[in-house]
mmCIF file of C-alpha atoms in Angstrom:
data_model
loop_
_atom_site.group_PDB
_atom_site.id
_atom_site.type_symbol
_atom_site.label_atom_id
_atom_site.label_comp_id
_atom_site.label_asym_id
_atom_site.label_seq_id
_atom_site.Cartn_x
_atom_site.Cartn_y
_atom_site.Cartn_z
ATOM 1 C CA UNK A 201 19.736 2.892 14.207
ATOM 2 C CA UNK A 202 20.468 6.549 14.954
ATOM 3 C CA UNK A 203 17.134 8.258 15.843
ATOM 4 C CA UNK A 204 18.205 11.218 13.701
ATOM 5 C CA UNK A 205 17.738 9.017 10.634
ATOM 6 C CA UNK A 206 13.994 8.717 11.231
ATOM 7 C CA UNK A 207 13.408 11.985 9.341
ATOM 8 C CA UNK A 208 14.758 10.229 6.244
ATOM 9 C CA UNK A 209 12.245 7.415 6.744
ATOM 10 C CA UNK A 210 9.482 10.019 7.031
ATOM 11 C CA UNK A 211 10.311 11.599 3.689
ATOM 12 C CA UNK A 212 10.528 8.233 1.940
ATOM 13 C CA UNK A 213 7.095 7.412 3.375
ATOM 14 C CA UNK A 214 5.512 10.658 2.129
ATOM 15 C CA UNK A 215 7.202 10.688 -1.281
ATOM 16 C CA UNK A 216 6.188 7.138 -2.131
ATOM 17 C CA UNK A 217 2.727 7.557 -0.610
ATOM 18 C CA UNK A 218 2.172 10.301 -3.188
ATOM 19 C CA UNK A 219 3.582 7.989 -5.854
ATOM 20 C CA UNK A 220 1.127 5.320 -4.656
ATOM 21 C CA UNK A 221 -1.676 7.653 -5.692
ATOM 22 C CA UNK A 222 -0.069 8.823 -8.915
ATOM 23 C CA UNK A 223 1.187 5.612 -10.510
ATOM 24 C CA UNK A 224 -1.940 3.411 -10.271
ATOM 25 C CA UNK A 225 -4.595 6.106 -10.726
ATOM 26 C CA UNK A 226 -3.377 8.884 -13.030
ATOM 27 C CA UNK A 227 -4.523 6.876 -16.055
ATOM 28 C CA UNK A 228 -7.951 6.390 -14.535
ATOM 29 C CA UNK A 229 -8.229 10.144 -14.006
ATOM 30 C CA UNK A 230 -7.216 10.923 -17.598
ATOM 31 C CA UNK A 231 -9.747 8.378 -18.847
ATOM 32 C CA UNK A 232 -12.376 9.923 -16.567
ATOM 33 C CA UNK A 233 -11.786 13.274 -18.249
ATOM 34 C CA UNK A 234 -12.798 11.632 -21.537
ATOM 35 C CA UNK A 235 -9.371 11.359 -23.137
ATOM 36 C CA UNK A 236 -8.176 8.295 -25.005
ATOM 37 C CA UNK A 237 -5.131 6.092 -25.038
ATOM 38 C CA UNK A 238 -2.919 8.587 -26.850
ATOM 39 C CA UNK A 239 -3.202 11.085 -23.997
ATOM 40 C CA UNK A 240 -2.627 8.350 -21.417
ATOM 41 C CA UNK A 241 0.430 7.247 -23.392
ATOM 42 C CA UNK A 242 1.635 10.815 -23.620
ATOM 43 C CA UNK A 243 1.403 11.157 -19.847
ATOM 44 C CA UNK A 244 3.491 8.010 -19.432
ATOM 45 C CA UNK A 245 6.038 9.207 -21.970
ATOM 46 C CA UNK A 246 6.414 12.561 -20.214
ATOM 47 C CA UNK A 247 6.747 10.817 -16.868
ATOM 48 C CA UNK A 248 9.695 8.752 -18.020
ATOM 49 C CA UNK A 249 11.096 11.474 -20.250
ATOM 50 C CA UNK A 250 11.407 13.953 -17.393
ATOM 51 C CA UNK A 251 13.312 11.296 -15.459
ATOM 52 C CA UNK A 252 16.020 11.585 -18.099
ATOM 53 C CA UNK A 253 16.439 15.359 -18.030
ATOM 54 C CA UNK A 254 15.330 16.531 -14.595
ATOM 55 C CA UNK A 255 17.919 14.797 -12.356
ATOM 56 C CA UNK A 256 21.112 16.021 -14.102
ATOM 57 C CA UNK A 257 19.789 19.579 -14.443
ATOM 58 C CA UNK A 258 18.799 19.651 -10.785
ATOM 59 C CA UNK A 259 22.141 18.123 -9.764
ATOM 60 C CA UNK A 260 23.961 20.883 -11.649
ATOM 61 C CA UNK A 261 21.989 23.497 -9.724
ATOM 62 C CA UNK A 262 22.420 21.898 -6.307
ATOM 63 C CA UNK A 263 25.827 20.227 -6.578
ATOM 64 C CA UNK A 264 27.886 23.247 -5.546
ATOM 65 C CA UNK A 265 25.437 24.784 -3.136
ATOM 66 C CA UNK A 266 26.404 25.286 0.500
ATOM 67 C CA UNK A 267 22.701 24.887 1.413
ATOM 68 C CA UNK A 268 21.472 21.891 -0.599
ATOM 69 C CA UNK A 269 18.625 21.373 1.860
ATOM 70 C CA UNK A 270 17.074 24.665 0.766
ATOM 71 C CA UNK A 271 17.176 23.592 -2.878
ATOM 72 C CA UNK A 272 15.587 20.306 -1.878
ATOM 73 C CA UNK A 273 12.784 22.075 -0.024
ATOM 74 C CA UNK A 274 12.220 24.373 -3.000
ATOM 75 C CA UNK A 275 11.961 21.376 -5.314
ATOM 76 C CA UNK A 276 9.278 19.814 -3.118
ATOM 77 C CA UNK A 277 7.359 23.101 -2.973
ATOM 78 C CA UNK A 278 7.434 23.399 -6.766
ATOM 79 C CA UNK A 279 6.280 19.777 -7.014
ATOM 80 C CA UNK A 280 3.239 20.605 -4.861
ATOM 81 C CA UNK A 281 2.416 23.780 -6.788
ATOM 82 C CA UNK A 282 2.747 22.138 -10.195
ATOM 83 C CA UNK A 283 0.597 19.161 -9.175
ATOM 84 C CA UNK A 284 -2.067 21.612 -8.016
ATOM 85 C CA UNK A 285 -2.298 22.654 -11.673
ATOM 86 C CA UNK A 286 -4.187 19.415 -12.335
ATOM 87 C CA UNK A 287 -7.093 20.892 -10.372
ATOM 88 C CA UNK A 288 -7.664 23.408 -13.152
ATOM 89 C CA UNK A 289 -6.947 21.399 -16.306
ATOM 90 C CA UNK A 290 -9.331 19.431 -18.484
ATOM 91 C CA UNK A 291 -8.156 19.806 -22.082
ATOM 92 C CA UNK A 292 -5.544 17.358 -23.348
ATOM 93 C CA UNK A 293 -2.903 19.997 -24.128
ATOM 94 C CA UNK A 294 -3.262 21.514 -20.647
ATOM 95 C CA UNK A 295 -3.052 18.151 -18.891
ATOM 96 C CA UNK A 296 0.108 17.275 -20.804
ATOM 97 C CA UNK A 297 1.643 20.692 -20.130
ATOM 98 C CA UNK A 298 1.080 20.402 -16.388
ATOM 99 C CA UNK A 299 2.429 16.848 -16.497
ATOM 100 C CA UNK A 300 5.664 18.060 -18.083
ATOM 101 C CA UNK A 301 6.254 20.671 -15.370
ATOM 102 C CA UNK A 302 5.174 18.384 -12.537
ATOM 103 C CA UNK A 303 7.390 15.554 -13.775
ATOM 104 C CA UNK A 304 10.430 17.825 -13.976
ATOM 105 C CA UNK A 305 10.269 18.701 -10.283
ATOM 106 C CA UNK A 306 8.902 15.463 -8.835
ATOM 107 C CA UNK A 307 11.513 13.372 -10.635
ATOM 108 C CA UNK A 308 14.312 15.786 -9.708
ATOM 109 C CA UNK A 309 14.061 15.700 -5.912
ATOM 110 C CA UNK A 310 14.443 11.973 -5.255
ATOM 111 C CA UNK A 311 17.973 11.564 -6.686
ATOM 112 C CA UNK A 312 19.073 14.498 -4.539
ATOM 113 C CA UNK A 313 17.424 12.921 -1.520
ATOM 114 C CA UNK A 314 19.063 9.561 -2.205
ATOM 115 C CA UNK A 315 22.438 11.333 -2.184
ATOM 116 C CA UNK A 316 21.536 13.084 1.077
ATOM 117 C CA UNK A 317 20.544 9.727 2.565
ATOM 118 C CA UNK A 318 23.786 8.011 1.588
ATOM 119 C CA UNK A 319 25.739 10.966 2.968
ATOM 120 C CA UNK A 320 23.895 10.718 6.284
ATOM 121 C CA UNK A 321 24.527 6.964 6.462
ATOM 122 C CA UNK A 322 28.248 7.528 5.947
ATOM 123 C CA UNK A 323 30.125 4.259 6.515
ATOM 124 C CA UNK A 324 26.848 2.280 6.888
ATOM 125 C CA UNK A 325 25.201 2.354 3.427
ATOM 126 C CA UNK A 326 23.991 -1.178 4.168
ATOM 127 C CA UNK A 327 21.304 0.397 6.390
ATOM 128 C CA UNK A 328 19.713 2.060 3.354
ATOM 129 C CA UNK A 329 17.040 -0.634 3.019
ATOM 130 C CA UNK A 330 15.708 0.028 6.524
ATOM 131 C CA UNK A 331 15.054 3.641 5.612
ATOM 132 C CA UNK A 332 13.721 2.983 2.111
ATOM 133 C CA UNK A 333 11.275 0.356 3.380
ATOM 134 C CA UNK A 334 9.064 3.160 4.716
ATOM 135 C CA UNK A 335 8.566 4.330 1.159
ATOM 136 C CA UNK A 336 7.166 0.923 0.287
ATOM 137 C CA UNK A 337 4.845 1.083 3.295
ATOM 138 C CA UNK A 338 3.552 4.478 2.193
ATOM 139 C CA UNK A 339 3.021 3.251 -1.363
ATOM 140 C CA UNK A 340 1.149 0.164 -0.164
ATOM 141 C CA UNK A 341 -1.215 2.069 2.133
ATOM 142 C CA UNK A 342 -2.193 4.615 -0.501
ATOM 143 C CA UNK A 343 -2.306 2.347 -3.549
ATOM 144 C CA UNK A 344 -4.479 -0.081 -1.601
ATOM 145 C CA UNK A 345 -6.981 2.537 -0.457
ATOM 146 C CA UNK A 346 -7.259 5.185 -3.158
ATOM 147 C CA UNK A 347 -9.143 2.949 -5.550
ATOM 148 C CA UNK A 348 -12.043 2.776 -3.101
ATOM 149 C CA UNK A 349 -11.875 6.539 -2.548
ATOM 150 C CA UNK A 350 -12.090 7.179 -6.265
ATOM 151 C CA UNK A 351 -14.973 4.727 -6.530
ATOM 152 C CA UNK A 352 -16.804 6.813 -3.948
ATOM 153 C CA UNK A 353 -15.931 10.320 -5.095
ATOM 154 C CA UNK A 354 -15.415 9.708 -8.808
ATOM 155 C CA UNK A 355 -12.353 9.436 -11.032
ATOM 156 C CA UNK A 356 -12.159 13.195 -11.522
ATOM 157 C CA UNK A 357 -11.533 13.614 -7.779
ATOM 158 C CA UNK A 358 -7.994 12.300 -8.197
ATOM 159 C CA UNK A 359 -6.129 15.652 -8.008
ATOM 160 C CA UNK A 360 -8.049 16.820 -4.941
ATOM 161 C CA UNK A 361 -7.612 13.489 -3.154
ATOM 162 C CA UNK A 362 -3.898 13.372 -3.936
ATOM 163 C CA UNK A 363 -2.931 16.972 -3.141
ATOM 164 C CA UNK A 364 -2.715 16.364 0.669
ATOM 165 C CA UNK A 365 -0.079 13.700 0.029
ATOM 166 C CA UNK A 366 2.158 16.191 -1.756
ATOM 167 C CA UNK A 367 1.588 18.658 1.068
ATOM 168 C CA UNK A 368 2.742 15.978 3.535
ATOM 169 C CA UNK A 369 5.834 15.448 1.362
ATOM 170 C CA UNK A 370 6.630 19.158 1.631
ATOM 171 C CA UNK A 371 6.262 19.036 5.424
ATOM 172 C CA UNK A 372 8.642 16.058 5.591
ATOM 173 C CA UNK A 373 11.124 17.946 3.386
ATOM 174 C CA UNK A 374 11.119 20.855 5.856
ATOM 175 C CA UNK A 375 13.107 18.719 8.318
ATOM 176 C CA UNK A 376 15.934 18.553 5.771
ATOM 177 C CA UNK A 377 16.165 22.243 4.947
ATOM 178 C CA UNK A 378 19.449 22.635 6.883
ATOM 179 C CA UNK A 379 21.145 19.459 5.726
ATOM 180 C CA UNK A 380 24.781 20.101 4.922
ATOM 181 C CA UNK A 381 26.521 19.145 1.692
ATOM 182 C CA UNK A 382 28.551 15.933 1.629
ATOM 183 C CA UNK A 383 32.236 16.063 2.423
ATOM 184 C CA UNK A 384 34.592 16.442 -0.550
ATOM 185 C CA UNK A 385 35.621 13.199 -2.203
ATOM 186 C CA UNK A 386 39.044 11.819 -1.362
ATOM 187 C CA UNK A 387 41.915 12.961 -3.560
ATOM 188 C CA UNK A 388 42.117 9.527 -5.181
ATOM 189 C CA UNK A 389 38.526 9.924 -6.341
ATOM 190 C CA UNK A 390 38.833 13.492 -7.566
ATOM 191 C CA UNK A 391 39.890 12.938 -11.185
ATOM 192 C CA UNK A 392 38.050 11.672 -14.192
ATOM 193 C CA UNK A 393 34.590 12.018 -15.606
ATOM 194 C CA UNK A 394 31.781 10.045 -13.974
ATOM 195 C CA UNK A 395 31.521 7.835 -17.052
ATOM 196 C CA UNK A 396 35.171 6.825 -16.834
ATOM 197 C CA UNK A 397 35.080 5.525 -13.290
ATOM 198 C CA UNK A 398 35.799 1.758 -13.266
ATOM 199 C CA UNK A 399 32.668 -0.324 -13.712
ATOM 200 C CA UNK A 400 30.223 2.594 -13.927
ATOM 201 C CA UNK A 401 29.182 2.152 -17.555
ATOM 202 C CA UNK A 402 28.609 -1.563 -17.097
ATOM 203 C CA UNK A 403 26.608 -0.912 -13.936
ATOM 204 C CA UNK A 404 24.411 1.710 -15.617
ATOM 205 C CA UNK A 405 23.738 -0.553 -18.596
ATOM 206 C CA UNK A 406 22.687 -3.389 -16.271
ATOM 207 C CA UNK A 407 20.377 -1.015 -14.374
ATOM 208 C CA UNK A 408 18.890 0.303 -17.636
ATOM 209 C CA UNK A 409 18.132 -3.185 -18.950
ATOM 210 C CA UNK A 410 16.647 -4.271 -15.628
ATOM 211 C CA UNK A 411 14.292 -1.276 -15.709
ATOM 212 C CA UNK A 412 13.409 -1.964 -19.337
ATOM 213 C CA UNK A 413 12.501 -5.504 -18.330
ATOM 214 C CA UNK A 414 9.987 -4.043 -15.859
ATOM 215 C CA UNK A 415 8.229 -2.117 -18.641
ATOM 216 C CA UNK A 416 5.537 -4.750 -19.352
ATOM 217 C CA UNK A 417 4.891 -5.129 -15.624
ATOM 218 C CA UNK A 418 4.315 -1.440 -14.903
ATOM 219 C CA UNK A 419 2.190 -0.839 -17.988
ATOM 220 C CA UNK A 420 0.252 -4.037 -18.697
ATOM 221 C CA UNK A 421 0.389 -6.388 -15.702
ATOM 222 C CA UNK A 422 -3.197 -5.728 -14.605
ATOM 223 C CA UNK A 423 -4.537 -6.072 -18.149
ATOM 224 C CA UNK A 424 -2.522 -9.260 -18.661
ATOM 225 C CA UNK A 425 -3.991 -10.784 -15.505
ATOM 226 C CA UNK A 426 -7.508 -9.740 -16.518
ATOM 227 C CA UNK A 427 -7.042 -11.331 -19.935
ATOM 228 C CA UNK A 428 -6.275 -14.616 -18.196
ATOM 229 C CA UNK A 429 -9.453 -14.589 -16.141
ATOM 230 C CA UNK A 430 -8.315 -13.284 -12.758
ATOM 231 C CA UNK A 431 -10.753 -11.112 -10.817
ATOM 232 C CA UNK A 432 -10.064 -7.571 -9.713
ATOM 233 C CA UNK A 433 -9.755 -8.732 -6.110
ATOM 234 C CA UNK A 434 -7.217 -11.387 -7.068
ATOM 235 C CA UNK A 435 -5.182 -8.916 -9.091
ATOM 236 C CA UNK A 436 -5.229 -6.433 -6.243
ATOM 237 C CA UNK A 437 -4.051 -9.182 -3.938
ATOM 238 C CA UNK A 438 -1.151 -9.953 -6.266
ATOM 239 C CA UNK A 439 -0.075 -6.315 -6.295
ATOM 240 C CA UNK A 440 -0.329 -6.166 -2.504
ATOM 241 C CA UNK A 441 1.666 -9.377 -2.125
ATOM 242 C CA UNK A 442 4.523 -7.959 -4.159
ATOM 243 C CA UNK A 443 4.703 -4.778 -2.088
ATOM 244 C CA UNK A 444 4.424 -6.629 1.234
ATOM 245 C CA UNK A 445 7.285 -8.918 0.254
ATOM 246 C CA UNK A 446 9.232 -5.860 -0.873
ATOM 247 C CA UNK A 447 8.758 -4.267 2.564
ATOM 248 C CA UNK A 448 10.010 -7.342 4.390
ATOM 249 C CA UNK A 449 13.031 -7.666 2.127
ATOM 250 C CA UNK A 450 14.047 -4.024 2.430
ATOM 251 C CA UNK A 451 14.215 -4.617 6.178
ATOM 252 C CA UNK A 452 16.421 -7.679 5.772
ATOM 253 C CA UNK A 453 18.578 -6.325 2.942
ATOM 254 C CA UNK A 454 21.383 -4.976 5.194
ATOM 255 C CA UNK A 455 21.990 -8.433 6.664
ATOM 256 C CA UNK A 456 21.986 -10.099 3.254
ATOM 257 C CA UNK A 457 24.361 -7.534 1.770
ATOM 258 C CA UNK A 458 26.692 -7.856 4.751
ATOM 259 C CA UNK A 459 26.713 -11.648 4.396
ATOM 260 C CA UNK A 460 26.851 -12.176 0.637
ATOM 261 C CA UNK A 461 28.013 -8.842 -0.769
ATOM 262 C CA UNK A 462 26.149 -6.491 -3.087
ATOM 263 C CA UNK A 463 27.802 -7.951 -6.193
ATOM 264 C CA UNK A 464 26.737 -11.541 -5.656
ATOM 265 C CA UNK A 465 23.217 -10.544 -4.629
ATOM 266 C CA UNK A 466 22.780 -8.355 -7.702
ATOM 267 C CA UNK A 467 23.543 -11.307 -9.955
ATOM 268 C CA UNK A 468 21.028 -13.475 -8.085
ATOM 269 C CA UNK A 469 18.370 -10.780 -8.438
ATOM 270 C CA UNK A 470 18.823 -10.670 -12.207
ATOM 271 C CA UNK A 471 18.567 -14.445 -12.539
ATOM 272 C CA UNK A 472 15.380 -14.644 -10.470
ATOM 273 C CA UNK A 473 13.806 -11.787 -12.430
ATOM 274 C CA UNK A 474 14.319 -13.594 -15.743
ATOM 275 C CA UNK A 475 12.356 -16.542 -14.328
ATOM 276 C CA UNK A 476 9.699 -14.187 -12.951
ATOM 277 C CA UNK A 477 8.893 -12.658 -16.338
ATOM 278 C CA UNK A 478 8.865 -16.038 -18.068
ATOM 279 C CA UNK A 479 6.381 -17.369 -15.503
ATOM 280 C CA UNK A 480 4.222 -14.279 -16.012
ATOM 281 C CA UNK A 481 4.385 -14.664 -19.797
ATOM 282 C CA UNK A 482 3.449 -18.333 -20.075
ATOM 283 C CA UNK A 483 1.674 -19.370 -16.853
ATOM 284 C CA UNK A 484 -0.582 -16.393 -16.204
ATOM 285 C CA UNK A 485 -3.616 -18.682 -15.863
ATOM 286 C CA UNK A 486 -2.258 -20.107 -12.605
ATOM 287 C CA UNK A 487 -2.951 -17.897 -9.604
ATOM 288 C CA UNK A 488 -0.527 -19.935 -7.496
ATOM 289 C CA UNK A 489 2.340 -19.419 -9.930
ATOM 290 C CA UNK A 490 1.500 -15.747 -10.247
ATOM 291 C CA UNK A 491 1.676 -15.447 -6.455
ATOM 292 C CA UNK A 492 5.075 -17.146 -6.560
ATOM 293 C CA UNK A 493 6.203 -14.738 -9.294
ATOM 294 C CA UNK A 494 5.039 -11.751 -7.266
ATOM 295 C CA UNK A 495 6.854 -13.052 -4.191
ATOM 296 C CA UNK A 496 10.069 -12.814 -6.195
ATOM 297 C CA UNK A 497 9.619 -9.027 -6.076
ATOM 298 C CA UNK A 498 11.688 -9.353 -2.907
ATOM 299 C CA UNK A 499 14.727 -9.926 -5.117
ATOM 300 C CA UNK A 500 13.621 -8.315 -8.391
ATOM 301 C CA UNK A 501 13.048 -4.929 -6.812
ATOM 302 C CA UNK A 502 13.852 -4.577 -3.110
ATOM 303 C CA UNK A 503 17.166 -6.424 -2.932
ATOM 304 C CA UNK A 504 18.239 -5.248 -6.385
ATOM 305 C CA UNK A 505 17.637 -1.601 -5.479
ATOM 306 C CA UNK A 506 19.342 -1.893 -2.092
ATOM 307 C CA UNK A 507 22.373 -3.453 -3.795
ATOM 308 C CA UNK A 508 22.429 -0.622 -6.326
ATOM 309 C CA UNK A 509 22.525 1.949 -3.534
ATOM 310 C CA UNK A 510 25.364 0.066 -1.829
ATOM 311 C CA UNK A 511 27.348 0.093 -5.069
ATOM 312 C CA UNK A 512 26.512 3.730 -5.748
ATOM 313 C CA UNK A 513 28.038 4.714 -2.409
ATOM 314 C CA UNK A 514 31.337 3.246 -3.595
ATOM 315 C CA UNK A 515 31.202 4.600 -7.143
ATOM 316 C CA UNK A 516 30.311 8.187 -6.195
ATOM 317 C CA UNK A 517 31.608 9.192 -2.759
ATOM 318 C CA UNK A 518 31.450 12.610 -1.148
ATOM 319 C CA UNK A 519 30.344 15.486 -3.348
ATOM 320 C CA UNK A 520 29.996 13.164 -6.320
ATOM 321 C CA UNK A 521 26.965 11.497 -4.697
ATOM 322 C CA UNK A 522 24.376 13.938 -6.081
ATOM 323 C CA UNK A 523 25.692 13.817 -9.648
ATOM 324 C CA UNK A 524 26.007 10.046 -9.424
ATOM 325 C CA UNK A 525 22.435 9.618 -8.264
ATOM 326 C CA UNK A 526 21.111 11.843 -11.043
ATOM 327 C CA UNK A 527 23.109 9.818 -13.579
ATOM 328 C CA UNK A 528 21.778 6.536 -12.196
ATOM 329 C CA UNK A 529 18.193 7.783 -11.959
ATOM 330 C CA UNK A 530 18.108 9.306 -15.446
ATOM 331 C CA UNK A 531 19.869 6.408 -17.119
ATOM 332 C CA UNK A 532 17.993 3.522 -15.504
ATOM 333 C CA UNK A 533 14.523 4.818 -14.682
ATOM 334 C CA UNK A 534 14.593 7.436 -17.436
ATOM 335 C CA UNK A 535 16.022 5.817 -20.565
ATOM 336 C CA UNK A 536 15.253 2.345 -19.237
ATOM 337 C CA UNK A 537 11.672 3.309 -18.451
ATOM 338 C CA UNK A 538 11.076 4.819 -21.896
ATOM 339 C CA UNK A 539 12.620 1.792 -23.603
ATOM 340 C CA UNK A 540 10.590 -0.650 -21.490
ATOM 341 C CA UNK A 541 7.292 1.174 -22.016
ATOM 342 C CA UNK A 542 7.810 1.422 -25.770
ATOM 343 C CA UNK A 543 8.838 -2.222 -26.030
ATOM 344 C CA UNK A 544 5.819 -3.322 -23.999
ATOM 345 C CA UNK A 545 3.364 -1.200 -25.991
ATOM 346 C CA UNK A 546 4.583 -2.507 -29.344
ATOM 347 C CA UNK A 547 4.418 -6.099 -28.112
ATOM 348 C CA UNK A 548 0.997 -5.632 -26.547
ATOM 349 C CA UNK A 549 -0.490 -4.259 -29.763
ATOM 350 C CA UNK A 550 0.946 -7.166 -31.769
ATOM 351 C CA UNK A 551 -0.499 -10.654 -32.087
ATOM 352 C CA UNK A 552 1.794 -11.807 -29.255
ATOM 353 C CA UNK A 553 0.082 -9.607 -26.675
ATOM 354 C CA UNK A 554 1.022 -9.978 -23.027
ATOM 355 C CA UNK A 555 2.980 -13.196 -23.524
ATOM 356 C CA UNK A 556 5.304 -11.496 -26.011
ATOM 357 C CA UNK A 557 5.606 -8.371 -23.863
ATOM 358 C CA UNK A 558 6.751 -10.301 -20.796
ATOM 359 C CA UNK A 559 8.993 -12.547 -22.870
ATOM 360 C CA UNK A 560 10.770 -9.443 -24.142
ATOM 361 C CA UNK A 561 11.015 -8.256 -20.537
ATOM 362 C CA UNK A 562 12.714 -11.540 -19.655
ATOM 363 C CA UNK A 563 15.056 -11.155 -22.643
ATOM 364 C CA UNK A 564 16.103 -7.654 -21.564
ATOM 365 C CA UNK A 565 16.792 -8.894 -18.033
ATOM 366 C CA UNK A 566 18.698 -11.922 -19.351
ATOM 367 C CA UNK A 567 20.923 -9.578 -21.352
ATOM 368 C CA UNK A 568 21.569 -7.571 -18.183
ATOM 369 C CA UNK A 569 22.479 -10.794 -16.376
ATOM 370 C CA UNK A 570 24.895 -11.798 -19.145
ATOM 371 C CA UNK A 571 26.594 -8.391 -19.021
ATOM 372 C CA UNK A 572 26.844 -8.706 -15.254
ATOM 373 C CA UNK A 573 28.437 -12.155 -15.435
ATOM 374 C CA UNK A 574 30.967 -10.893 -17.979
ATOM 375 C CA UNK A 575 32.156 -8.008 -15.825
ATOM 376 C CA UNK A 576 35.894 -7.530 -15.232
ATOM 377 C CA UNK A 577 36.275 -4.231 -13.401
ATOM 378 C CA UNK A 578 33.079 -4.148 -11.405
ATOM 379 C CA UNK A 579 33.707 -3.130 -7.788
ATOM 380 C CA UNK A 580 31.513 -4.411 -5.003
#
């Protein structure tokens, strides 16, 4: 791999290391401030909601710039400054207000960076997984260690403990300040709205439903495991297993894509994920089966995401890459995330509990699989 690509690995590492602090522990911090479930839910809703609006707005600002790297650096600086606002907030309204601003910037920069990465890879988008794997490593190291740090320093220490990670992200972004914009798309790709490109709407719907299927996992997996008698250490081990498998698969993804093609692999990922959520719904008492289900994260997340990036490079070449990434990010992780979280919460509060929540996750993924199998114009 070209040594110049290592700076992309560094930013993935720092960005997802910060996410490894935010995702598992923001709820614990809010609870430590004395707020209830409505505020925690509001934080989650704002997190996913800003994923819908931030990427397209940011893409509109950066898409025509001759210095997109400077916009990217500014976005990371604003992410750091807005997160620092958590140091000075305690009241519910203030916490939610800072969350809204922080989410707008933090969720805006990654789609732009994904486009920059695909542009740098040029004719080798299959190497994406070997860069993205460093994000998984960063997430694993922080998510696995920050719980102990918060045990020692208290839940309210979360903003102070996490701020250095966002500073590191800004430093990693500095290396990209002079990145050039992608080359113009070929004439054959110049016409038509993004939505009208062959296969794009089907692809986005599949990605949305896959993300919705993950809703119960991201929101209630730990509680579901606890309800079935697993210890905190066992649950932590299951989380770690999933991320470790994810890391290994990101490294191998280029070879698999080159051998089988992104289209065929994407279908396999959807099928395996349906089985994963059904196992989690109905066999949560078995630690062995839960370990097997977590091992499938290699396909459910790592391979699926690498295949998506391979397909995105074909759907949105050249200067369309930034707008395409914002569309993908907002549609799948934004709308899909909101839909999945709402679906999971309603199921969890019903008599069906975790079993119903994960069954609905399997149903959403099965629908995505059916849409995938019925495709006619999908390019791979």
